[in-house]
PDB file of C-alpha atoms in Angstrom:
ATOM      1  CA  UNK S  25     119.019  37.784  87.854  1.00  0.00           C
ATOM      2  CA  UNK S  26     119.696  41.359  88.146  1.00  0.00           C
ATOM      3  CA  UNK S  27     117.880  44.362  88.856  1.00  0.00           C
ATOM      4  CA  UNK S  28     119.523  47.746  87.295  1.00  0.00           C
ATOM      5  CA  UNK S  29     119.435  51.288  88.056  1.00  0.00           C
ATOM      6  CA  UNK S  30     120.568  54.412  85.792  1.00  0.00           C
ATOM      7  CA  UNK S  31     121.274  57.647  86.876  1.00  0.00           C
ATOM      8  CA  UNK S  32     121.312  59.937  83.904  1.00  0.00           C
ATOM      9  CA  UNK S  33     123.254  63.100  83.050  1.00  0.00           C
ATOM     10  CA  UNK S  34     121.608  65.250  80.110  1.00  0.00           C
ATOM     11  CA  UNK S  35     123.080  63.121  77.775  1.00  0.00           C
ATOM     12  CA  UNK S  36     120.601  61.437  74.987  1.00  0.00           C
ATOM     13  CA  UNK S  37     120.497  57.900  74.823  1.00  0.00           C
ATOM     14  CA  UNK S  38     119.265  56.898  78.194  1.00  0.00           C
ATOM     15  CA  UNK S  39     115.775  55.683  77.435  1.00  0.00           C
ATOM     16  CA  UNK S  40     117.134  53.341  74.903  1.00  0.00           C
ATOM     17  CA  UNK S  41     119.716  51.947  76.625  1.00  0.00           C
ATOM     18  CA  UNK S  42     116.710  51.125  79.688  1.00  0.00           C
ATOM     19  CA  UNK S  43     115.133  49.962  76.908  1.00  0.00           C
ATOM     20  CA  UNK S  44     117.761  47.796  75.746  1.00  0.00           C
ATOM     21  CA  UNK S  45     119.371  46.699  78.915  1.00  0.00           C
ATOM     22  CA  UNK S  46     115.545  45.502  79.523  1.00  0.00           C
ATOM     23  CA  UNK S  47     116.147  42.915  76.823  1.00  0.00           C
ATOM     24  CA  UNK S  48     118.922  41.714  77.550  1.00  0.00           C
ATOM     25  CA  UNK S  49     119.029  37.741  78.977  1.00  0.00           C
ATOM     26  CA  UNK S  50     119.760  37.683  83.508  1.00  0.00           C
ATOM     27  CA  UNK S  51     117.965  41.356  83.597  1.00  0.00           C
ATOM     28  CA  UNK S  52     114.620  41.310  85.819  1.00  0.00           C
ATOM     29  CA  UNK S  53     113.991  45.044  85.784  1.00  0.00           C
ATOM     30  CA  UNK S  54     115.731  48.658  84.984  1.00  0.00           C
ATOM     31  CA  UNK S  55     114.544  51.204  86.197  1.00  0.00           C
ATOM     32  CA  UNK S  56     115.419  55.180  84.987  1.00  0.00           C
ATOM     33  CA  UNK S  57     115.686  57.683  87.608  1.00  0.00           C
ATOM     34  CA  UNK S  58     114.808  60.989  87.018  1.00  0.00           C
ATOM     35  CA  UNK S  59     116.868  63.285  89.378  1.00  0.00           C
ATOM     36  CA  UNK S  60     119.865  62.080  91.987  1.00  0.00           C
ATOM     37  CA  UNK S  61     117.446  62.609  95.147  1.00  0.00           C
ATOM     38  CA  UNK S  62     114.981  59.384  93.549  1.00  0.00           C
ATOM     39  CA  UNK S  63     117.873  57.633  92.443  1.00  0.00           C
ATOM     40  CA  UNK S  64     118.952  57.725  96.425  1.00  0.00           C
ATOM     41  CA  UNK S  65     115.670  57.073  97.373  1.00  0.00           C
ATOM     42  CA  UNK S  66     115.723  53.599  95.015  1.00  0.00           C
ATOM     43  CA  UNK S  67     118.630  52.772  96.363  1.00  0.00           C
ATOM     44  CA  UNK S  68     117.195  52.524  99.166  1.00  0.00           C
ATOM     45  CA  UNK S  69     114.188  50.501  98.861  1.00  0.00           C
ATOM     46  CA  UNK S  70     114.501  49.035  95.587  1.00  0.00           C
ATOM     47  CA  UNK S  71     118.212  48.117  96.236  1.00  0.00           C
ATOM     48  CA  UNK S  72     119.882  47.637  92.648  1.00  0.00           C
ATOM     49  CA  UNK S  73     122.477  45.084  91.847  1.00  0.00           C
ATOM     50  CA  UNK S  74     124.264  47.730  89.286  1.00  0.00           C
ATOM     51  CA  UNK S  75     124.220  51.039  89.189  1.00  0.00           C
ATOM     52  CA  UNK S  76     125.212  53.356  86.327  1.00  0.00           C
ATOM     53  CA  UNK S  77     125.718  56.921  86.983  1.00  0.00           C
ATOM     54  CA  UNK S  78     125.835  59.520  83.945  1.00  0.00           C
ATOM     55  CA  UNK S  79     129.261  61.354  84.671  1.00  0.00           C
ATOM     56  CA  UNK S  80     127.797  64.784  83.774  1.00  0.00           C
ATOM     57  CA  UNK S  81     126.382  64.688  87.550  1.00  0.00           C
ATOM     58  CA  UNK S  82     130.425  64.641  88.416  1.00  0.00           C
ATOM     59  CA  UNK S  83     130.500  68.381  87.043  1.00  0.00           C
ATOM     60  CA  UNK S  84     129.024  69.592  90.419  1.00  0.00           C
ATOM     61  CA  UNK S  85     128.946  68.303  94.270  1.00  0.00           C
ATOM     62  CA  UNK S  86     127.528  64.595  94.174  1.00  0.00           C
ATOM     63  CA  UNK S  87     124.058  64.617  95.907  1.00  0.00           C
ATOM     64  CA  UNK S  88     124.916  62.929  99.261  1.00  0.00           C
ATOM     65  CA  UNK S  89     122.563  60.742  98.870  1.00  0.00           C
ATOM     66  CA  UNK S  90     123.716  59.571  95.458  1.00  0.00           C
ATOM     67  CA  UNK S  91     126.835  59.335  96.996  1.00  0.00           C
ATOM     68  CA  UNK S  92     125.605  56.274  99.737  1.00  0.00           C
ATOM     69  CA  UNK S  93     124.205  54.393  96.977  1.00  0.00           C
ATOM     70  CA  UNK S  94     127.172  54.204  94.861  1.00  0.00           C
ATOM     71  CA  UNK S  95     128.915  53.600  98.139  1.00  0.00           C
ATOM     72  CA  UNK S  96     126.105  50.209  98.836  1.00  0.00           C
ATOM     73  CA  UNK S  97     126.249  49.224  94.955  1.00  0.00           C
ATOM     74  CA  UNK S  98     128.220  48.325  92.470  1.00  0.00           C
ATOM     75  CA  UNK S  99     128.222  51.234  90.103  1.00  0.00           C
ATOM     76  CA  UNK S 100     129.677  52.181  86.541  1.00  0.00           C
ATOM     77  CA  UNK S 101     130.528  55.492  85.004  1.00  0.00           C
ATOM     78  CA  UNK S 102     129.081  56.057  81.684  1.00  0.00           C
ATOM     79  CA  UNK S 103     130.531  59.012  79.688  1.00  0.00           C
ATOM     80  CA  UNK S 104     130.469  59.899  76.430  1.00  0.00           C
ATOM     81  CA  UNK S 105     134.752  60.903  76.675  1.00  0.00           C
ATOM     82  CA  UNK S 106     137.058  60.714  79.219  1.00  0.00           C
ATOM     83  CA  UNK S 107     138.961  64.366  79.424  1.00  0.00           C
ATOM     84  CA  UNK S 108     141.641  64.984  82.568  1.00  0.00           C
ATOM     85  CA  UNK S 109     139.104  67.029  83.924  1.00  0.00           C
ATOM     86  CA  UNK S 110     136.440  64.488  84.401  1.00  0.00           C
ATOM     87  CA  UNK S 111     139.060  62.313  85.889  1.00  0.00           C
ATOM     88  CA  UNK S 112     140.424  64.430  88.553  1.00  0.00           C
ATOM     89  CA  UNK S 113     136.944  64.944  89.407  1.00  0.00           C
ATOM     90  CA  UNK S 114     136.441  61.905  89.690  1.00  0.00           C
ATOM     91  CA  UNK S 115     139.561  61.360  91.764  1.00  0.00           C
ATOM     92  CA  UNK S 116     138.445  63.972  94.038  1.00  0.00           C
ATOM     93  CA  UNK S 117     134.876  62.516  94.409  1.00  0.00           C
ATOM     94  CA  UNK S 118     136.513  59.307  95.811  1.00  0.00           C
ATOM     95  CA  UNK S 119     134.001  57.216  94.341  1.00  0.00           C
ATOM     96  CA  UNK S 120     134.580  53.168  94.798  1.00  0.00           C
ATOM     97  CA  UNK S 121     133.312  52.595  90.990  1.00  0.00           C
ATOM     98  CA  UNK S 122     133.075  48.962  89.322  1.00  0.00           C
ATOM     99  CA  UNK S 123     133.936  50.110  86.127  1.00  0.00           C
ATOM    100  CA  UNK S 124     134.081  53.073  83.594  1.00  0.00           C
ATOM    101  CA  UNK S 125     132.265  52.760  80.204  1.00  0.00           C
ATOM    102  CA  UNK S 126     132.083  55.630  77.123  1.00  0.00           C
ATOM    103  CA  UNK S 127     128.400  55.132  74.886  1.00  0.00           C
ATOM    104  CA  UNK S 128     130.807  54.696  72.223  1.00  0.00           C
ATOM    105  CA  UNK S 129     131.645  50.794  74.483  1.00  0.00           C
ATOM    106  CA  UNK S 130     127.445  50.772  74.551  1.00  0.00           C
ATOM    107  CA  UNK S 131     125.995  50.176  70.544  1.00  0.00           C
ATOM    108  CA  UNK S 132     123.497  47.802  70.418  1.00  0.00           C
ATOM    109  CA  UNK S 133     125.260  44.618  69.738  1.00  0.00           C
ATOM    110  CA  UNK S 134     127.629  45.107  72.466  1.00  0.00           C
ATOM    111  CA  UNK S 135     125.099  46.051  75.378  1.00  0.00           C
ATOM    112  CA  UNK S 136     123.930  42.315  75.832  1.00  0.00           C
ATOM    113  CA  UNK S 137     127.517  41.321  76.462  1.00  0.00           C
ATOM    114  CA  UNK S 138     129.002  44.263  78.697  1.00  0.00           C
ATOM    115  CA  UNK S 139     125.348  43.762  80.843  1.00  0.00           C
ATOM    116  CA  UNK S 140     126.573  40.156  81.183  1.00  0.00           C
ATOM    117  CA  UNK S 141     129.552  41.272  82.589  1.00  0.00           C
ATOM    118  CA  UNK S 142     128.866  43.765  84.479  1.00  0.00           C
ATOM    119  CA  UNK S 143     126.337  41.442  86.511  1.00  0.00           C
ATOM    120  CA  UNK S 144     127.988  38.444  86.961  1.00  0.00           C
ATOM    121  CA  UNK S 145     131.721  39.404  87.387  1.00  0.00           C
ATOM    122  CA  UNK S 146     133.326  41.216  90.074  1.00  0.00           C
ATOM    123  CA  UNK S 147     136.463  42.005  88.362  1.00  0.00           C
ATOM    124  CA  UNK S 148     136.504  45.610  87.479  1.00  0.00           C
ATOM    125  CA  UNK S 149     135.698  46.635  83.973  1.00  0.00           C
ATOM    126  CA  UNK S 150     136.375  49.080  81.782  1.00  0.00           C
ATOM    127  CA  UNK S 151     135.006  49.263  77.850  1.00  0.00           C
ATOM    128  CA  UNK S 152     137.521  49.251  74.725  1.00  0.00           C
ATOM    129  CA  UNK S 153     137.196  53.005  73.665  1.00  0.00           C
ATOM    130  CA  UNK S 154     137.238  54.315  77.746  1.00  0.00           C
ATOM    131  CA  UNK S 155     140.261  51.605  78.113  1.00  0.00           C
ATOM    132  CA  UNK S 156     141.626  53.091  75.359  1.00  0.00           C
ATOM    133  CA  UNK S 157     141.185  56.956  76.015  1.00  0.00           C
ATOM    134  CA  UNK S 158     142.339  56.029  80.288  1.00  0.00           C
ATOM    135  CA  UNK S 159     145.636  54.545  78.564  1.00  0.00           C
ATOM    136  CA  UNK S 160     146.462  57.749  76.018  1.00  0.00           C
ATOM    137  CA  UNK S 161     145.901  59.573  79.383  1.00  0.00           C
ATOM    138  CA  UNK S 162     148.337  57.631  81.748  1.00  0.00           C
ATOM    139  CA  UNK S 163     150.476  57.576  78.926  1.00  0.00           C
ATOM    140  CA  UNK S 164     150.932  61.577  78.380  1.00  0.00           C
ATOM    141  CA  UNK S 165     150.710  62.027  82.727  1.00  0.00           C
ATOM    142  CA  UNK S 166     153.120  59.426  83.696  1.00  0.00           C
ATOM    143  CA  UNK S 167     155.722  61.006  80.623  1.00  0.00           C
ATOM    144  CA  UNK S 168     155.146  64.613  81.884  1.00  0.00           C
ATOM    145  CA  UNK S 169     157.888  65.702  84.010  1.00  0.00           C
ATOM    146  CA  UNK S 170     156.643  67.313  87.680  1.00  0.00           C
ATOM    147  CA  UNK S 171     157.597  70.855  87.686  1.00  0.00           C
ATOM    148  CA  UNK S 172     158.523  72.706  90.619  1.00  0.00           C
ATOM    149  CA  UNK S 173     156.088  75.932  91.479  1.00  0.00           C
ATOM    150  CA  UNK S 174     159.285  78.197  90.634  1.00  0.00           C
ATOM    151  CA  UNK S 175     159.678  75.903  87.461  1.00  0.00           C
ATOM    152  CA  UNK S 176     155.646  76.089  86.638  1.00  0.00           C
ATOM    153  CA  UNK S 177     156.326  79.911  86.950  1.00  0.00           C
ATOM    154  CA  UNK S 178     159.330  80.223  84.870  1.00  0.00           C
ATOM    155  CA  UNK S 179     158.226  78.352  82.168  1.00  0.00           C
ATOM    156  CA  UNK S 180     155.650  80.969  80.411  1.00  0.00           C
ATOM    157  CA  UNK S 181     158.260  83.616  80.730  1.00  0.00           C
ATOM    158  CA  UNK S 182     160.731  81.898  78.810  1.00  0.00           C
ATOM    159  CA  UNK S 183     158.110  81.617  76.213  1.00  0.00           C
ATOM    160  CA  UNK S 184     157.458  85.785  76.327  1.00  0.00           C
ATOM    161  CA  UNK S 185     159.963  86.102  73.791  1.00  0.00           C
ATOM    162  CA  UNK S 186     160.532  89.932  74.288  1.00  0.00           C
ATOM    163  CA  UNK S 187     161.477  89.086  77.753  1.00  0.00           C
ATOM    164  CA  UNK S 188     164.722  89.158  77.651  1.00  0.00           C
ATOM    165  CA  UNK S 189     167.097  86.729  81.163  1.00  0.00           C
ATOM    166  CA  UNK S 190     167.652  90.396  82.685  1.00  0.00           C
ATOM    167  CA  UNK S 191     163.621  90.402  82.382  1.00  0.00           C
ATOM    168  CA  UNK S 192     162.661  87.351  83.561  1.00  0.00           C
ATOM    169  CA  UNK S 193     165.011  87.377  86.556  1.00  0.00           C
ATOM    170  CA  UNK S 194     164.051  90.679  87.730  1.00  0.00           C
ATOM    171  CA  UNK S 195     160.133  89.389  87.675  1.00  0.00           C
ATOM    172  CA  UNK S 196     161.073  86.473  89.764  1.00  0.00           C
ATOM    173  CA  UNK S 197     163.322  88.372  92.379  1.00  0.00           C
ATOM    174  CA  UNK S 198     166.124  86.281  91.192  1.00  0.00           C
ATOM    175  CA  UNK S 199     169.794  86.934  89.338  1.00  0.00           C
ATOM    176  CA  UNK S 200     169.824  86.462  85.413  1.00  0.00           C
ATOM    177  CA  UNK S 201     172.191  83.521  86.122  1.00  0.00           C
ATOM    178  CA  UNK S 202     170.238  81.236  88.484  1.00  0.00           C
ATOM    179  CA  UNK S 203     167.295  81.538  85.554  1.00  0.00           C
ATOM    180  CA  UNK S 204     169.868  80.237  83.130  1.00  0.00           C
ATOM    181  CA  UNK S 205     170.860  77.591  85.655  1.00  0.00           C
ATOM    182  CA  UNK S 206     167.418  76.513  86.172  1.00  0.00           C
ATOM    183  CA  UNK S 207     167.142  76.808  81.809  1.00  0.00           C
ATOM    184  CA  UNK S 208     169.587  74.756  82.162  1.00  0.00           C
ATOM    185  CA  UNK S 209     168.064  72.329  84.992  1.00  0.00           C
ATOM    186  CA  UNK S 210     164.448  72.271  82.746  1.00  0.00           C
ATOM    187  CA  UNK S 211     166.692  70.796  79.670  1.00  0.00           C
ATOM    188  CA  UNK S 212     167.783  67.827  81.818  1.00  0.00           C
ATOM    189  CA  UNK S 213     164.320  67.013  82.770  1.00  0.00           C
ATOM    190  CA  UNK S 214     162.947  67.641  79.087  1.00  0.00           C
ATOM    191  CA  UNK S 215     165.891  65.226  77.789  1.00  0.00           C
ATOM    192  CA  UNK S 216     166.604  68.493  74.964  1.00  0.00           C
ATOM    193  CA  UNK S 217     169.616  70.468  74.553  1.00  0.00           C
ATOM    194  CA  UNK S 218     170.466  73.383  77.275  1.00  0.00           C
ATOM    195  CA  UNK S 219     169.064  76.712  75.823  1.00  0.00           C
ATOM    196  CA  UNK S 220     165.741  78.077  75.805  1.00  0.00           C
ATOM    197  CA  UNK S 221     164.416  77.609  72.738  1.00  0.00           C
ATOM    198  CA  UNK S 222     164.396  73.909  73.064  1.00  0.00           C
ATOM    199  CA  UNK S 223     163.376  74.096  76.612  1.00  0.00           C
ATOM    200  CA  UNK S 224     160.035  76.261  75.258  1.00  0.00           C
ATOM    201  CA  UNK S 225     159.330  74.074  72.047  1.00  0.00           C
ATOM    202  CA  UNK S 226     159.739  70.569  74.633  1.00  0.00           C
ATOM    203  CA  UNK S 227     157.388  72.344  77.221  1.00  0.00           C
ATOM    204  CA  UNK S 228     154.759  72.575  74.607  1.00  0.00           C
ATOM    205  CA  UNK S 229     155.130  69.385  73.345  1.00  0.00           C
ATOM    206  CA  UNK S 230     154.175  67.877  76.849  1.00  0.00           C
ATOM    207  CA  UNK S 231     151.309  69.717  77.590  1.00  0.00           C
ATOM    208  CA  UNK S 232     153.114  72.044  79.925  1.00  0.00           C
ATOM    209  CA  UNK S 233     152.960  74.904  77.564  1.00  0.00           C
ATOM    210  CA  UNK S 234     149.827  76.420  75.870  1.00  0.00           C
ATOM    211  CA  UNK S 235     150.800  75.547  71.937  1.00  0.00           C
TER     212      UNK S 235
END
């Protein structure tokens, strides 16, 4: 038997889901906290099996008291996507999180099932469509080449067009030949043929250019 807290965000949705988690079979009571400092506080005295935490409340400093409980109890991240952005804040927040979940993972017929899970496994857990969306995101991070700073810098300049190697090298303090040698260093790590135009239409298609 299990006794869950949530800790919305401004998303809509989270009466409902109280009101279906509520329902569901091994739940004794859910309670709906309405600000970070009272969902501290019922960590505290109510002490919660499972905890899930709207990720909107990752957009600022966690409440340090929010912070304890998900440190004391197993908590879950509900979003409604899963952008870079949230993650790194996440990352950054250091959080030791059960599981992340998107509302999409949350319809009706599913929320029976994942509460199941969530309360009587310890494995961690994450739902198909935030699965899905953390995978596309590994994916395009692991396959994006890391850039040196002078490399990060170099790279919009190619892409000035009017600039011509004279340009760019006299910008960077550097001799029109070492920028063609390190053109020609950013076409080995891209996998394309030496030149710049390749170079500038690879960067984009990695993310490391604005398209």
């Amino acid at each position: 038997m299990a006794r869950i807290l949530l800790v919305p965000d401004d998303a809509l949705g989270w009466q409902d889901l109280a009101a279906q988690l509520a329902r569901c079979p091994g739940i004794t009571a859910v309670q709906l906290a309405g600000n970070p400092a009272t969902a501290a506080q019922l960590g505290v005295t109510w002490q919660p099996d499972l905890v899930l935490l709207g990720a909107g409340l990752l957009r600022e400093q966690l409440d340090p008291g929010l912070r304890g409980l998900v440190q004391r109890a197993p908590s879950v991240l509900l979003a409604h996507a899963l952008p870079a952005q949230l993650l790194a804040a996440l990352l950054d927040a250091g959080l030791p999180l059960r599981g992340v979940l998107t509302w999409v993972d949350l319809d009706r017929a599913a929320v029976p099932a994942v509460a199941a899970l969530l309360t009587q496994s310890p494995l961690p857990v994450a739902g198909p469509t935030a699965a899905a969306q953390l995978a596309a995101l590994w994916r395009e991070q692991v396959g994006r080449p890391r850039l040196s700073p002078v490399e990060q810098r170099l790279l919009p300049l190619l892409a000035e067009w009017d600039l011509t190697y004279a340009a760019i090298a006299a910008r960077m303090g550097v001799t029109p030949a070492t920028v063609k040698a390190r053109v020609r260093r950013l076409a080995l790590e891209l996998g394309v043929p030496a030149g710049r135009g390749p170079v500038v239409e690879a960067a984009r298609q990695r993310g490391l250019l604005p398209p």
